[in-house]
């Protein structure tokens, strides 16, 4: 279950404006095939995937963008597509 091209998808925090991020759908095997370094957390496993639990693995740049959104007042927030 891999998408061949990322899909620009809006994400937001509760009460905040959305920003576009590239979404790539993957199953548990994706994390066995490709090598990633995790700053925090871990890849999801087969049990999590089979249970259809909502999981998001985000890049450091997306985490930084969401952190900036949390700190900006609504009147000064700008939305940048990535």
XYZ file of C-alpha atoms in Angstrom:
82
model
C 0.000 0.000 0.000
C 2.365 2.692 -1.169
C 1.458 5.805 -3.035
C 3.928 6.461 -5.818
C 3.736 10.210 -5.345
C 3.112 12.160 -2.154
C -0.256 13.873 -1.917
C -0.396 17.482 -0.644
C -2.720 17.284 2.351
C -3.842 19.988 4.800
C -2.960 19.387 8.446
C -3.699 21.539 11.448
C -3.739 21.708 15.191
C -7.043 22.239 17.027
C -8.110 25.850 16.606
C -5.284 26.655 14.161
C -5.237 27.240 10.416
C -4.150 24.348 8.212
C -0.873 24.046 6.357
C -0.146 21.703 3.447
C 2.221 18.767 3.918
C 3.137 15.895 1.620
C 1.306 12.712 2.624
C 2.584 9.257 1.734
C 0.468 6.259 2.699
C 2.361 3.154 3.775
C 1.887 -0.153 5.542
C 4.038 -1.753 8.244
C 6.383 -3.329 5.662
C 7.420 0.152 4.478
C 9.458 0.583 7.680
C 11.247 -2.723 7.092
C 12.145 -1.928 3.479
C 13.300 1.669 3.891
C 15.815 2.998 6.403
C 14.787 5.964 8.539
C 16.330 7.606 11.593
C 13.738 8.482 14.230
C 14.361 11.490 16.468
C 11.533 10.371 18.729
C 9.049 7.529 18.619
C 9.217 4.524 16.336
C 7.670 3.128 13.182
C 4.326 1.415 13.578
C 4.149 -2.371 13.472
C 1.854 -4.942 11.827
C -0.536 -5.077 14.795
C -1.014 -1.304 14.693
C -1.526 -1.353 10.921
C -3.927 -4.322 11.020
C -5.962 -2.617 13.753
C -6.281 0.438 11.468
C -5.132 2.695 14.277
C -4.589 6.274 13.112
C -0.837 6.882 13.137
C 1.219 9.755 11.790
C 4.955 9.622 11.317
C 6.115 13.158 10.578
C 9.366 14.641 9.395
C 11.383 17.013 11.499
C 10.424 19.900 9.192
C 6.688 19.183 9.649
C 7.179 18.991 13.421
C 8.925 22.374 13.336
C 6.132 23.889 11.216
C 3.471 22.622 13.642
C 5.490 23.939 16.605
C 5.651 27.372 14.958
C 1.887 27.273 14.445
C 1.391 26.621 18.159
C 3.452 29.678 19.084
C 1.977 32.179 16.616
C -1.121 34.187 17.451
C -3.889 33.731 14.875
C -3.555 37.280 13.555
C 0.118 36.835 12.531
C 0.061 33.220 11.364
C 1.008 32.561 7.757
C 0.397 29.318 5.917
C 3.261 27.871 3.898
C 2.880 24.911 1.590
C 5.661 22.370 1.674
